[in-house]
Every structure is written in structure tokens, then in C-alpha cells.
Amino acid sequence: MWFSKKNRVDEVVKQLAHSPDFMCRRIECKGKAVSVLFLSNLINHAHLQQNVLAFIHEQEHISIEQLARCLPIGAVSICETEKEMASYIRDGWAGIYIEKEKRGLVVNIAEKVERSLEKAETESLVLGPKMSFTESIDTNIRILRQNITDQKLVTEKMTIGVRNPLDVRVVYIEDIADQTNVQTVKQRLTELQIDEVIDSSILAQLLDDHAYTIFPQYLLTELPDRLAYSLMKGRIGIFVDRSPTVIICPTTFFSFFETTEDVYLRWTMSTVLRAVRMLGIFASIFLSPLYVAVITYHYEVIPSALLLTIGESRSRVPFPPVIEALFLEFMIELLREAGARLPTKVGQTMGIVGGIVLGQAAVEAGFTSNVLIIIVALSALGSFTAPSYEMGATIRILRFPIILLAALWGLIGIFIGVSLLLIHLLKLTSLGRPYLSPMYPFRFADMKYALIRLPIKFYNERPKTNRPQNSRRFSWREAMKRKDLDE
Amino acid sequence: MKWFIVVMLLLSGCVSPRVLERQGIITATGFDKKGKMYEGGSVMLSFKKMGSSMSEVIEATNKTSKGFRQDLEAQTSHDLGSGQIRVVVYGKELAEKDGIFGLTDTLQRDANIGSLVYLAVGEPSAKQVIKSKKHEDTPDIGTYLYRLIEKNLRSESLLAATLHEFIHSYYDVGKDAVLPCLSVRDDKPIIEKVALFRGDKFVGTVRLDESFYIKMLSSEYNTGLKNMTVSREDVAPLLIKKKGKKVNIVINEIKTKRKIKLISQKPTPHFRVTVNMQTEILEISDKTKPIMKDNVHILERAIEKQMKKEIDQLLVKLKRYETDPIGFGQIYDHSVRKLQLTDKQWLQLYKDARIDVDVNVSILRTGTID
């Protein structure tokens, strides 16, 4: 609809009338009435006064075209309709309308609220860059561009959400990332029919291949260096406005157990750390079920040196092992949840009270055995070694069904659980790519990206799991040469 | 399909739980002969809520070992669990008259019992061994016996003691089983001798120093220490004083390789045993001249001579007992084509078999002192 012959400004005012911070400044300039419209909470007032109002006053001759040409502001746009102008004003732009002109002008003087850049909290590191993404997509893209100056970096803009549109950017390196993967991401984003998306974690769930699984299928990271690393290895990143985490896809099971620190540390240390982490995860899932199975069904396998210790501490406990284990696991979960919900200072006290006092008291009162306390504490610690918060939570929950299976059928039950889990993992995909790669399908060359870490010179090829268009990073032969040797 | 499997698993029911502290865990069992019945006792471990745990010996008499188990069950509030049995002791009389295969067979068939259970012969009776109250720092006599046998196996003064090895030798033609023989001294079970078997019947014992040779001849020997008494004449050039008759030598870090060859079958089997031994001298009871490269051979020859003598004596003893723990029969069986050797045949051949022993000792070090 064209700006009507009636007072067009009133039409815009009507659309924004429910906002008390909406302002309409009318100024008289060279005999023409100029209206400047804005939402006062969203704009930078200094900017408005110096670059808009003052500029308009200085003009000899005034028209929309002339203003659009001369205003000292980066982003200006000419609006044909009142509705369009109102939506710009809602984004923090200022609308300028000159009496008796058909079109209006909008200028960007928005000032967005944004927290300053801080250290990463959920993925904290000892070595390497500490900066984390923030809630503003513009800032995040800026950080990314500082990290990757590659000419082939593509940041494609898309909008999702019908009622509350959200700015989403798909980023990848054009000549590395697999085109099929890029197409899949874009197609899934365009086909998304939803009123609004609040956070990237929700978007990740909307893009899931398998909605019912317990395993997360996309990596969420708040570390720019991790994203840059993944992009350069052929993965795709999805930025979501208002969210400090970026989605990385496609993802494999093993990438949830990697941290960027693995790359920063020397290879020996990282290999050991990865092994420790894997062992921790394994122990976290299987230690308590093993305890239940062994104490309930298979006392034969207890070494004779341990028999008395375990037997004595068990003889004080009035419950069957499965109740004992579930009780203690529940207590640990309770402590963790309480600690996470409470303010930091109170949280620390909670940890001490829960860990020491409750544990000790439970043993004293004969509710649990000493051995189980150690086992449960170990498995809780193990689950916290998972660098990804989501995967850590998954592992903590996985324990419970396996404990129940162990209580029903002993070691056989545990193996039924393991088999079902394995079958499930084999079936999973992330963005249509196998989840368990490089284990299945087996890719030997990619093992160095998943389970172990080798010296840097062995990383001359990008992981095949990501199907990079261009897999070569550097020449192996050049890397093996020693140039500083004087002979 | 998914639900079918789940339902099937649920309907198949659960194994009956055997919760650890509800079990009366048996760590050792002993069997003796009492007329036509078995008499025996089991060491049961019971966990105490306060203080250190106790073990208790419960006894019963029955015709079969499983019937014996049922009699035991009647005597305790716990479920008796045999999954942690470590040692089974058979009384000497039982082993000598009835043989122990019937009893080992049921151990073998019980899936709860591992095949690495140690078997032993108790002298004079298994009951005395099991009821002993002296078990050092271990919580019960079963664990004590287990550690005792395990230690001696590791230090290679015993040959074999596990159920698996016993059953293996039992079924194997041309090789007889040996087991440790537990005797009681001051009410404390110790290992003094090794029991020899023919089939599943106890035939006699040899001392531990004799069993050293059995071990040496039947397999490779890798650690341990051996005391040799050689006659003075043999080592005379090395000695400073000339008085006395015998000299004691202790050799250590013994490494042997043995080779047994069947040289001829007729008229009687003729074997040649070659043992190559590397060792070092740990102790000599007399003062000697410095032992150098050019006179160490005197010592070596003396040890060889003494060893050969002792081995020959042992072989005579084994033949007298009609038992073949070294496994000459196996070698005979392997070396002769188209032969289905039976135990009976071998026993006839073994009596007259000629066995030449050749020992080569090389002393690598004469002790670390200079």
C-alpha cells in the first residue's frame, strides 16, 4: 500500500501506538514539516542528534532522495509502505518522513544491548584462546571473521521463524565443506515451519535426524577457535542470533569427547588425556551396574583380597544392591542438580555438605557400603570429564537403565544393555552421516582425529569423515624435511 | 520385533539372585574316608558387621559330595556358595584307597567352580588340615592354604596343583598327576612333600628337593634356588682346607632347558635326557680359592655329577611307585608312529625303560662379591 494522501505519519503512529517509548519528532525545516520517528529505548540518542537531526537542520534543500544520498550514516533504506517502516522502527532504526512525499526513509541508529566478551564458561580451557561467543550474531560473525580470513569463507544469511523472525547464518568454507552437507543444512532450514526459535540448542533439536534418541547429534560450542578448527576441517557452522552457542554439524560420537585443548597440548599428553576421558566415560556407565551385577549374582568373580572388604561393608546394608545403588546414584544426581540451580556461593557449601557429610552419614547409618560410595563418586567424576555438557548428561542418564538390567539379569543384563546401545549407536546419523565414524564405517586414517593424537605433521589430510572436497592440508614430504640442519 | 524381544526377555524370568552377604562363602573343603562314606568339612566365611570377620568349619558325613553339601546346608542360616572355593584337600587315605577322580569330577562339572581351584593331599587327614586354627594373617584357613600353594607354585618349588592340570594329567596317557601334600606341623599346615599319583590314586610322596628335579625334567625351570651337597673330592682343587667329607653349595637364578629323546624302542624304550642349566653360585659352605674362568669347570662338573646321581635315584624311586610325572610316556607316544598307547601298556614299558641323564651346568656368576 502506498503512503496514502492522508497524513501518512499518523498511519505509522497508529501501528506503534501501543509502545509508550515511541516518539515522533516533528521539525520545521525550510518550510517543510519533517517527522523523525523512533523507539527511544532502542536507539543511540547521541547518534540521532548529531548525525540525523543536526544534519537535517543544515540542509538547504530537503528531499528524501537527497537525504538518502547525503546522510552520514552507514545503513539507510527507502521505504515504500508504512508497514515496512514500522517494522524497521521496531528494529531500532529511525524513520524520516517529509511532508507531501510519497516515500519514507529509514536510517540505522540502533543501539543493541549486548554483554561484553567474556571467558568461556561451559567449555573452559587451560591452554588456548579464552574468548567465547556472545548473544549478538553480528559480534559473533565479527569474531569468526577475525579467526578465519580465508577468502572462501561463506556466511549465508537465512531467516527462520514466522512470528518472531530470527537471523541465522550458515557458515562454511566453500571449497572444503561437502556440498551435499551444505545443501542438507540449507534445505532443512528453509523447510522449517515454526513460529519462533529461541536458542541454537532448540534449532539443533529441530534439525535432528533422530528425535527420540538420547544422544545429541549436533555439537554446540561457545568457542570461536573450536568453530574455526571445525570449519577448516570441512564441517558446517550455524550461527543463531541471540544465542551464544554455535551449532557444528555433521558430528560424530567421538567429537563430543574432544576438546580444542587436545590440539593445543603436545601429542603425548593429549593421547593420554583422551584415554583418561574415554576410560572415565566407560567407568561412569559401567561401574555401578557391574557392582550391582557382581554383588547380586556373581560373587565368584570377586578377588579373594577384596572379598572380605566388600562383604563386610555390604553386611551392614539392609537393602538389595540395586536399591542401594539407585539410592546413591539418585543422591548424587540430586546434589548435582541442587548445585547447578543454586547461586555459586551457596552451591559450594552444597557440594561439601552433600559430598562429605551425606556420604559419611549414609555409610555410618548403614544405608550404603563404603565400596559403593567410591564407585558412585568415581562414576560421577567420570561423567564430568565429557567436554560436552550434553554428552555428560546423556551418560549420567544411560547409567540408570543399565543398573536395572544388571539387577534383572546380572552380567548378561549388562551385555544386553551394551548390545542394544551399540545397535542404536550404529543406526544413528548426524545430518545423514554415520554417527559412529571412524569406528563404523571404519576409517583408519581418521583414528588420529578421534581416539588418539599424533604429532602435528601427521595431520596433513582433513578427516575423511567430513568428506572434504579438498582433503589436503599440507605436503607430508615438506613437513618431514628439516630445514634448519647445518651440515 | 523389538517388543517381541523385550517381552521374551521379561517372560524368561530372572536368575535367582545370590547376594554376596547372604552367602556362606566356602573357601576350602576337605574330604576324608570314613568306612564307605565321605567325611568332610568346609571352611565357611561369614561377614561380621563389627570387627573382623570370622570363619567357621562345618562338618558332615555322606555318601556323595553333593549329599554332603546338603548336610552342610542344614547347619547354617546362609546359602552355601561354592563359587569362591580356592582349595580342595583330600585325605591321604581317601586318595590312596578310593582315588579322587569321582570328587574332582563333580568340581569340574559345577559351573560355579573355576578350573583353577587348587587341589592338595592332606596328611594324615584332610580334616586336620582344614580344622587347623593357625592361618597367619589371613582371615581363614582356606585363604591361607590358597596363598601357601600359590606362593610355592610361583617360586617353582611345586609343579602343578590346579584342578585343570590334574584332570588334564588324569586323562592324558603317559603322564601322571602330582599334587602338593599338606602336612600338619604344630597344628599348622605346611608343604613338605609332593604327592605322586597313578591315575587318580595316591601312590607316594617325594621331598620338595626331589620334586625340583621332576619340575626340571618335565618343563623349563626359571627361578629358584637349590641346595647341593657335593663330595669333597670332586671340588678338592678349589678348597683351602682338606678336612671333612661334604661341601654344601647353594645355586641361585637357575635357568634350565631340557630335551628328552627316545633313542630306541626295542627291546625296551631308551630315553636320553639332556638338561642345560645356567646358574650362579650363592653360597659355598667352605673357604675356597678365588674361582676364576679356568677353574670354574671343577665346580660345574661336581654339580653335574651330583645332580645326575640325584636324578637317577629319583627315577628309580618313581619307577618303584609306577608313576610317571615327568611324562616319558607322552614322549614315547609322540615318537612312535601308529601307536595308540594305553596306560597299561606304558606301565609295562616304563618299568624296564632305560633313561640316561646328561646334565650340563654352566655357572655364569660366582656371586656378586669381589
Short mmCIF file of C-alpha atoms in Angstrom, two decimals, chain A residues 19-473:
data_model
loop_
_atom_site.label_atom_id
_atom_site.label_comp_id
_atom_site.label_asym_id
_atom_site.label_seq_id
_atom_site.Cartn_x
_atom_site.Cartn_y
_atom_site.Cartn_z
CA SER A 19 4.61 1.34 22.62
CA PRO A 20 4.95 4.16 25.14
CA ASP A 21 8.57 4.74 24.12
CA PHE A 22 7.57 5.53 20.56
CA MET A 23 8.42 9.09 19.68
CA CYS A 24 7.55 11.25 16.77
CA ARG A 25 9.69 14.37 16.50
CA ARG A 26 8.33 16.95 14.05
CA ILE A 27 10.70 19.63 12.93
CA GLU A 28 10.15 22.58 10.65
CA CYS A 29 12.87 22.88 8.07
CA LYS A 30 12.86 25.24 5.10
CA GLY A 31 9.11 25.44 5.29
CA LYS A 32 8.66 21.68 5.16
CA ALA A 33 7.44 19.57 8.05
CA VAL A 34 9.90 16.72 8.68
CA SER A 35 8.91 13.92 11.03
CA VAL A 36 11.51 11.71 12.70
CA LEU A 37 10.04 8.55 14.19
CA PHE A 38 11.82 6.13 16.52
CA LEU A 39 11.52 3.95 19.59
CA SER A 40 13.53 5.82 22.14
CA ASN A 41 14.63 2.69 24.04
CA LEU A 42 16.29 1.16 21.00
CA ILE A 43 18.32 3.97 19.54
CA ASN A 44 21.53 5.75 20.22
CA HIS A 45 20.44 9.28 21.15
CA ALA A 46 23.80 10.95 20.54
CA HIS A 47 23.80 9.44 17.07
CA LEU A 48 20.30 10.71 16.44
CA GLN A 49 21.08 14.25 17.45
CA GLN A 50 24.47 14.67 15.79
CA ASN A 51 24.00 12.76 12.56
CA VAL A 52 20.30 13.00 11.89
CA LEU A 53 18.63 15.98 13.48
CA ALA A 54 21.60 18.35 13.14
CA PHE A 55 22.18 17.23 9.57
CA ILE A 56 18.59 17.86 8.57
CA HIS A 57 18.77 21.38 10.04
CA GLU A 58 21.82 22.25 8.00
CA GLN A 59 20.29 21.29 4.67
CA GLU A 60 19.47 23.97 2.12
CA HIS A 61 17.12 21.90 0.10
CA ILE A 62 15.43 18.89 1.55
CA SER A 63 14.02 15.75 -0.03
CA ILE A 64 14.05 12.01 0.72
CA GLU A 65 16.39 11.21 -2.16
CA GLN A 66 18.79 13.90 -1.12
CA LEU A 67 18.80 12.73 2.48
CA ALA A 68 19.33 9.13 1.39
CA ARG A 69 22.34 10.28 -0.58
CA CYS A 70 23.90 12.59 1.97
CA LEU A 71 23.11 11.35 5.48
CA PRO A 72 26.36 10.43 7.26
CA ILE A 73 25.02 7.05 8.32
CA GLY A 74 26.04 3.61 7.03
CA ALA A 75 22.72 1.91 6.64
CA VAL A 76 19.84 3.82 5.07
CA SER A 77 16.89 2.48 3.18
CA ILE A 78 13.92 3.96 1.42
CA CYS A 79 10.53 2.61 2.48
CA GLU A 80 7.54 2.37 0.25
CA THR A 81 4.92 1.44 2.84
CA GLU A 82 4.01 2.36 6.37
CA LYS A 83 4.15 -1.28 7.44
CA GLU A 84 7.71 -1.65 6.23
CA MET A 85 8.74 1.49 8.02
CA ALA A 86 7.10 0.36 11.25
CA SER A 87 8.97 -2.91 11.19
CA TYR A 88 12.28 -1.08 10.68
CA ILE A 89 11.44 1.19 13.59
CA ARG A 90 10.83 -1.88 15.74
CA ASP A 91 14.39 -2.98 14.97
CA GLY A 92 15.77 0.30 16.31
CA TRP A 93 16.02 2.31 13.08
CA ALA A 94 14.72 5.85 12.84
CA GLY A 95 12.12 6.72 10.21
CA ILE A 96 12.19 10.07 8.46
CA TYR A 97 9.16 11.37 6.61
CA ILE A 98 8.93 14.62 4.76
CA GLU A 99 5.59 16.22 4.26
CA LYS A 100 3.95 15.56 0.89
CA GLU A 101 6.48 12.96 -0.23
CA LYS A 102 5.42 9.53 -1.32
CA ARG A 103 8.19 7.57 0.33
CA GLY A 104 9.88 7.49 3.69
CA LEU A 105 13.46 6.96 4.71
CA VAL A 106 14.84 4.75 7.46
CA VAL A 107 18.31 5.11 8.95
CA ASN A 108 20.06 2.68 11.26
CA ILE A 109 20.86 4.31 14.55
CA ALA A 110 20.04 1.23 16.64
CA GLU A 111 21.99 0.51 19.75
CA LYS A 112 21.67 -3.14 20.68
CA VAL A 113 22.09 -4.31 24.26
CA GLU A 114 24.95 -6.73 24.43
CA ARG A 115 27.20 -8.10 27.10
CA SER A 116 30.92 -7.75 26.75
CA LEU A 117 33.08 -10.60 25.53
CA GLU A 118 33.90 -12.98 28.33
CA LYS A 119 35.83 -16.14 29.03
CA ALA A 120 34.16 -19.38 28.04
CA GLU A 121 32.43 -20.96 31.00
CA THR A 122 30.91 -24.27 29.97
CA GLU A 123 33.91 -25.22 27.86
CA SER A 124 36.70 -23.79 29.95
CA LEU A 125 40.24 -24.38 28.81
CA VAL A 126 43.67 -24.08 30.36
CA LEU A 127 45.56 -23.51 27.13
CA GLY A 128 44.49 -21.61 24.04
CA PRO A 129 42.17 -18.67 23.31
CA LYS A 130 39.68 -17.98 26.07
CA MET A 131 37.16 -15.75 24.28
CA SER A 132 33.64 -17.04 23.88
CA PHE A 133 30.74 -16.09 21.63
CA THR A 134 28.06 -13.70 22.87
CA GLU A 135 24.37 -13.33 22.19
CA SER A 136 24.75 -10.96 19.24
CA ILE A 137 25.09 -12.56 15.84
CA ASP A 138 26.91 -9.51 14.46
CA THR A 139 29.57 -9.74 17.12
CA ASN A 140 29.84 -13.49 16.65
CA ILE A 141 30.34 -13.17 12.92
CA ARG A 142 32.91 -10.48 13.59
CA ILE A 143 34.78 -12.85 15.93
CA LEU A 144 34.62 -15.61 13.33
CA ARG A 145 35.95 -13.36 10.58
CA GLN A 146 38.84 -12.43 12.84
CA ASN A 147 39.55 -16.13 13.32
CA ILE A 148 39.21 -17.13 9.67
CA THR A 149 40.45 -14.76 7.00
CA ASP A 150 40.12 -17.44 4.31
CA GLN A 151 38.63 -15.90 1.14
CA LYS A 152 36.38 -18.89 0.67
CA LEU A 153 34.56 -18.40 3.96
CA VAL A 154 30.86 -18.23 3.20
CA THR A 155 28.33 -16.82 5.65
CA GLU A 156 24.90 -17.35 4.20
CA LYS A 157 22.03 -15.49 5.75
CA MET A 158 18.71 -17.17 6.36
CA THR A 159 15.66 -16.23 8.39
CA ILE A 160 13.57 -18.68 10.36
CA GLY A 161 10.51 -18.18 12.49
CA VAL A 162 7.24 -16.81 11.19
CA ARG A 163 6.12 -14.58 14.05
CA ASN A 164 9.46 -13.77 15.60
CA PRO A 165 11.94 -13.87 12.75
CA LEU A 166 15.40 -14.98 13.67
CA ASP A 167 18.60 -14.28 11.82
CA VAL A 168 20.53 -17.48 11.11
CA ARG A 169 23.86 -17.74 9.32
CA VAL A 170 25.18 -20.91 7.77
CA VAL A 171 28.95 -20.70 7.62
CA TYR A 172 31.40 -22.99 5.84
CA ILE A 173 34.49 -22.90 3.71
CA GLU A 174 33.29 -23.09 0.15
CA ASP A 175 35.96 -25.35 -1.30
CA ILE A 176 36.33 -27.63 1.71
CA ALA A 177 32.87 -28.37 3.07
CA ASP A 178 30.94 -31.14 1.38
CA GLN A 179 28.27 -29.61 -0.87
CA THR A 180 25.71 -32.29 -0.01
CA ASN A 181 26.04 -31.46 3.66
CA VAL A 182 25.64 -27.75 2.92
CA GLN A 183 22.55 -28.46 0.81
CA THR A 184 21.06 -30.63 3.56
CA VAL A 185 21.53 -27.91 6.16
CA LYS A 186 20.06 -25.22 3.94
CA GLN A 187 17.15 -27.37 2.91
CA ARG A 188 16.30 -28.30 6.48
CA LEU A 189 16.48 -24.64 7.50
CA THR A 190 14.26 -23.45 4.67
CA GLU A 191 11.73 -26.21 5.23
CA LEU A 192 11.46 -25.38 8.91
CA GLN A 193 7.90 -24.24 9.67
CA ILE A 194 7.82 -22.75 13.12
CA ASP A 195 6.63 -19.59 14.79
CA GLU A 196 9.81 -18.86 16.68
CA VAL A 197 13.13 -20.32 17.79
CA ILE A 198 14.66 -19.03 20.98
CA ASP A 199 18.09 -20.56 21.04
CA SER A 200 20.55 -22.53 18.94
CA SER A 201 20.06 -25.57 21.17
CA ILE A 202 16.40 -25.63 20.11
CA LEU A 203 17.35 -25.19 16.47
CA ALA A 204 19.75 -28.11 16.84
CA GLN A 205 16.91 -30.29 18.09
CA LEU A 206 14.71 -29.13 15.21
CA LEU A 207 17.42 -30.18 12.74
CA ASP A 208 17.91 -33.60 14.39
CA ASP A 209 17.91 -36.74 12.24
CA HIS A 210 16.51 -38.77 15.13
CA ALA A 211 14.22 -37.02 17.56
CA TYR A 212 13.75 -39.88 20.02
CA THR A 213 17.36 -40.77 20.75
CA ILE A 214 19.12 -39.91 23.99
CA PHE A 215 22.29 -38.88 22.16
CA PRO A 216 22.87 -35.31 20.99
CA GLN A 217 23.51 -35.18 17.25
CA TYR A 218 24.99 -31.74 16.88
CA LEU A 219 27.82 -30.18 18.75
CA LEU A 220 27.10 -26.87 20.44
CA THR A 221 30.14 -24.77 21.12
CA GLU A 222 30.81 -21.35 22.54
CA LEU A 223 34.44 -21.32 21.48
CA PRO A 224 35.37 -19.40 18.29
CA ASP A 225 38.60 -21.38 17.93
CA ARG A 226 36.73 -24.67 18.06
CA LEU A 227 34.34 -23.48 15.36
CA ALA A 228 37.22 -22.24 13.21
CA TYR A 229 39.00 -25.59 13.65
CA SER A 230 35.87 -27.50 12.66
CA LEU A 231 35.19 -25.29 9.64
CA MET A 232 38.72 -25.71 8.37
CA LYS A 233 38.29 -29.49 8.68
CA GLY A 234 35.18 -29.38 6.50
CA ARG A 235 32.30 -29.03 8.90
CA ILE A 236 29.48 -26.53 8.80
CA GLY A 237 28.58 -23.99 11.46
CA ILE A 238 25.18 -22.47 12.12
CA PHE A 239 25.04 -19.13 13.93
CA VAL A 240 21.79 -18.21 15.58
CA ASP A 241 21.05 -14.65 16.64
CA ARG A 242 20.51 -14.13 20.38
CA SER A 243 22.38 -17.35 21.17
CA PRO A 244 25.94 -17.63 22.45
CA THR A 245 26.41 -21.17 21.15
CA VAL A 246 27.05 -22.20 17.59
CA ILE A 247 25.89 -25.48 16.07
CA ILE A 248 28.57 -27.59 14.42
CA CYS A 249 27.47 -30.32 12.04
CA PRO A 250 27.82 -33.09 10.98
CA THR A 251 29.02 -34.51 14.26
CA THR A 252 30.31 -37.92 15.27
CA PHE A 253 30.05 -39.61 18.64
CA PHE A 254 33.74 -39.12 19.30
CA SER A 255 33.76 -35.39 18.67
CA PHE A 256 31.80 -34.98 21.90
CA PHE A 257 34.84 -36.23 23.76
CA GLU A 258 37.32 -33.89 22.12
CA THR A 259 38.35 -30.50 23.30
CA THR A 260 40.40 -27.93 21.45
CA GLU A 261 42.94 -28.40 24.18
CA ASP A 262 43.71 -31.80 22.68
CA VAL A 263 45.13 -29.94 19.72
CA TYR A 264 46.95 -27.34 21.77
CA LEU A 265 48.71 -29.76 24.09
CA ARG A 266 51.59 -31.91 22.96
CA TRP A 267 50.53 -35.15 21.35
CA THR A 268 51.62 -37.47 24.16
CA MET A 269 49.65 -35.55 26.74
CA SER A 270 46.57 -35.30 24.58
CA THR A 271 46.64 -39.00 23.80
CA VAL A 272 46.83 -39.83 27.49
CA LEU A 273 44.12 -37.29 28.32
CA ARG A 274 41.84 -38.70 25.65
CA ALA A 275 42.41 -42.19 27.02
CA VAL A 276 41.68 -40.98 30.55
CA ARG A 277 38.49 -39.36 29.34
CA MET A 278 37.37 -42.48 27.47
CA LEU A 279 38.12 -44.65 30.48
CA GLY A 280 36.27 -42.21 32.70
CA ILE A 281 33.21 -42.32 30.47
CA PHE A 282 33.35 -46.10 30.31
CA ALA A 283 33.68 -46.37 34.08
CA SER A 284 30.90 -43.86 34.50
CA ILE A 285 28.45 -46.01 32.57
CA PHE A 286 29.51 -49.46 33.74
CA LEU A 287 30.98 -49.30 37.26
CA SER A 288 27.76 -49.11 39.25
CA PRO A 289 25.96 -51.71 37.09
CA LEU A 290 28.98 -54.00 37.48
CA TYR A 291 28.82 -53.59 41.24
CA VAL A 292 25.13 -54.46 41.26
CA ALA A 293 25.60 -57.45 38.96
CA VAL A 294 28.58 -58.86 40.82
CA ILE A 295 27.15 -58.44 44.30
CA THR A 296 23.76 -59.80 43.31
CA TYR A 297 24.69 -62.69 41.05
CA HIS A 298 28.38 -63.30 40.55
CA TYR A 299 30.20 -63.32 43.86
CA GLU A 300 32.66 -65.81 42.29
CA VAL A 301 34.47 -63.13 40.34
CA ILE A 302 35.43 -61.04 43.36
CA PRO A 303 39.17 -61.39 44.02
CA SER A 304 39.82 -63.06 47.37
CA ALA A 305 41.66 -60.00 48.66
CA LEU A 306 38.58 -57.85 48.10
CA LEU A 307 36.02 -60.39 49.24
CA LEU A 308 36.20 -59.53 52.92
CA THR A 309 36.23 -55.76 52.43
CA ILE A 310 33.21 -55.82 50.17
CA GLY A 311 31.43 -58.46 52.23
CA GLU A 312 31.89 -56.62 55.50
CA SER A 313 30.68 -53.30 54.17
CA ARG A 314 27.75 -54.99 52.42
CA SER A 315 26.68 -56.90 55.53
CA ARG A 316 25.61 -53.66 57.20
CA VAL A 317 23.30 -52.66 54.37
CA PRO A 318 19.68 -53.79 54.72
CA PHE A 319 18.73 -53.22 51.04
CA PRO A 320 19.40 -55.31 47.96
CA PRO A 321 22.32 -53.97 45.93
CA VAL A 322 20.12 -52.46 43.23
CA ILE A 323 18.18 -50.30 45.69
CA GLU A 324 21.42 -49.28 47.34
CA ALA A 325 22.97 -48.29 44.02
CA LEU A 326 19.89 -46.45 42.76
CA PHE A 327 19.59 -44.61 46.06
CA LEU A 328 23.17 -43.40 45.94
CA GLU A 329 23.05 -42.51 42.26
CA PHE A 330 19.87 -40.59 42.88
CA MET A 331 21.56 -38.75 45.75
CA ILE A 332 24.47 -37.75 43.53
CA GLU A 333 22.11 -36.55 40.82
CA LEU A 334 20.22 -34.58 43.44
CA LEU A 335 23.41 -32.95 44.64
CA ARG A 336 24.46 -32.08 41.12
CA GLU A 337 21.08 -30.62 40.27
CA ALA A 338 20.91 -28.67 43.53
CA GLY A 339 24.42 -27.38 42.95
CA ALA A 340 23.56 -26.28 39.42
CA ARG A 341 20.39 -24.43 40.48
CA LEU A 342 21.81 -22.63 43.49
CA PRO A 343 23.84 -19.42 43.36
CA THR A 344 27.59 -20.10 43.18
CA LYS A 345 28.43 -19.34 46.80
CA VAL A 346 25.69 -21.49 48.28
CA GLY A 347 26.49 -24.13 45.67
CA GLN A 348 29.94 -24.68 47.08
CA THR A 349 28.56 -25.30 50.55
CA MET A 350 26.11 -27.73 48.99
CA GLY A 351 28.98 -29.68 47.47
CA ILE A 352 30.73 -30.03 50.79
CA VAL A 353 27.60 -30.87 52.74
CA GLY A 354 26.47 -33.35 50.13
CA GLY A 355 29.77 -34.93 49.32
CA ILE A 356 31.30 -35.36 52.72
CA VAL A 357 28.60 -35.19 55.33
CA LEU A 358 25.87 -37.09 53.49
CA GLY A 359 28.24 -39.73 52.14
CA GLN A 360 29.78 -40.36 55.52
CA ALA A 361 26.44 -40.38 57.26
CA ALA A 362 24.96 -42.79 54.73
CA VAL A 363 27.75 -45.27 55.43
CA GLU A 364 27.54 -44.78 59.21
CA ALA A 365 23.81 -45.29 59.18
CA GLY A 366 24.26 -48.49 57.18
CA PHE A 367 22.40 -47.20 54.13
CA THR A 368 25.18 -47.88 51.69
CA SER A 369 28.52 -49.61 51.64
CA ASN A 370 31.87 -47.83 51.51
CA VAL A 371 32.77 -49.54 48.28
CA LEU A 372 29.67 -48.26 46.54
CA ILE A 373 30.36 -44.69 47.67
CA ILE A 374 33.74 -44.88 45.95
CA ILE A 375 32.21 -46.40 42.85
CA VAL A 376 29.43 -43.84 42.58
CA ALA A 377 31.81 -40.96 43.22
CA LEU A 378 34.12 -42.31 40.52
CA SER A 379 31.36 -42.67 38.00
CA ALA A 380 30.06 -39.19 38.76
CA LEU A 381 33.55 -37.80 38.20
CA GLY A 382 33.84 -39.83 35.02
CA SER A 383 30.69 -38.31 33.57
CA PHE A 384 32.01 -34.81 34.23
CA THR A 385 35.09 -35.46 32.13
CA ALA A 386 32.96 -35.35 28.98
CA PRO A 387 33.88 -31.96 27.46
CA SER A 388 30.36 -31.59 26.10
CA TYR A 389 27.77 -30.80 28.73
CA GLU A 390 25.06 -32.52 26.72
CA MET A 391 27.03 -35.74 26.34
CA GLY A 392 27.86 -35.71 30.05
CA ALA A 393 24.18 -35.55 30.90
CA THR A 394 23.41 -38.33 28.43
CA ILE A 395 25.99 -40.59 30.06
CA ARG A 396 24.62 -39.92 33.53
CA ILE A 397 21.15 -40.96 32.41
CA LEU A 398 22.35 -44.01 30.48
CA ARG A 399 23.62 -45.49 33.72
CA PHE A 400 20.17 -45.99 35.21
CA PRO A 401 18.67 -48.43 32.69
CA ILE A 402 21.89 -50.43 32.73
CA ILE A 403 21.76 -50.66 36.54
CA LEU A 404 18.23 -52.02 36.22
CA LEU A 405 19.33 -54.52 33.58
CA ALA A 406 22.19 -55.59 35.85
CA ALA A 407 19.75 -56.12 38.70
CA LEU A 408 17.49 -58.22 36.49
CA TRP A 409 19.98 -60.46 34.70
CA GLY A 410 23.41 -59.73 36.15
CA LEU A 411 26.34 -59.52 33.76
CA ILE A 412 24.16 -60.90 30.98
CA GLY A 413 21.85 -57.94 31.55
CA ILE A 414 24.76 -55.53 31.24
CA PHE A 415 25.73 -57.12 27.95
CA ILE A 416 22.15 -56.95 26.70
CA GLY A 417 22.31 -53.25 27.52
CA VAL A 418 25.65 -52.79 25.79
CA SER A 419 24.41 -54.62 22.70
CA LEU A 420 21.24 -52.56 22.45
CA LEU A 421 23.25 -49.39 22.95
CA LEU A 422 25.71 -50.38 20.27
CA ILE A 423 22.97 -51.28 17.80
CA HIS A 424 21.34 -47.93 18.48
CA LEU A 425 24.59 -46.02 18.03
CA LEU A 426 25.28 -47.83 14.76
CA LYS A 427 21.91 -46.75 13.43
CA LEU A 428 22.30 -43.09 14.40
CA THR A 429 23.22 -40.45 11.87
CA SER A 430 24.02 -36.79 12.10
CA LEU A 431 22.98 -34.81 9.06
CA GLY A 432 22.67 -38.18 7.31
CA ARG A 433 26.28 -39.05 8.06
CA PRO A 434 27.20 -42.06 10.26
CA TYR A 435 27.41 -41.15 13.92
CA LEU A 436 29.99 -43.75 14.92
CA SER A 437 32.55 -42.85 12.27
CA PRO A 438 35.53 -43.53 12.22
CA MET A 439 34.70 -46.75 14.07
CA TYR A 440 31.85 -47.60 11.77
CA PRO A 441 32.35 -47.21 8.87
CA PHE A 442 35.93 -47.95 9.78
CA ARG A 443 38.33 -45.25 8.65
CA PHE A 444 41.78 -45.97 9.96
CA ALA A 445 43.25 -42.65 8.88
CA ASP A 446 40.64 -40.78 10.91
CA MET A 447 41.51 -42.51 14.16
CA LYS A 448 44.00 -39.74 14.81
CA TYR A 449 41.10 -37.32 14.85
CA ALA A 450 39.00 -39.41 17.23
CA LEU A 451 40.77 -41.66 19.69
CA ILE A 452 44.41 -40.70 19.75
CA ARG A 453 46.51 -37.67 18.90
CA LEU A 454 49.65 -37.87 16.81
CA PRO A 455 52.35 -35.27 16.22
CA ILE A 456 51.11 -32.39 14.05
CA LYS A 457 52.97 -33.48 10.91
CA PHE A 458 50.66 -36.50 10.58
CA TYR A 459 47.65 -34.22 10.20
CA ASN A 460 48.33 -33.49 6.55
CA GLU A 461 44.88 -34.65 5.48
CA ARG A 462 41.48 -33.49 6.59
CA PRO A 463 39.30 -36.16 8.21
CA LYS A 464 37.55 -38.32 5.62
CA THR A 465 34.52 -38.49 7.89
CA ASN A 466 33.66 -34.91 6.91
CA ARG A 467 34.02 -35.74 3.18
CA PRO A 468 36.03 -32.62 2.41
CA GLN A 469 36.17 -31.55 -1.24
CA ASN A 470 39.80 -30.77 -0.78
CA SER A 471 41.37 -33.08 1.73
CA ARG A 472 44.98 -31.95 1.55
CA ARG A 473 46.22 -29.57 4.21
#
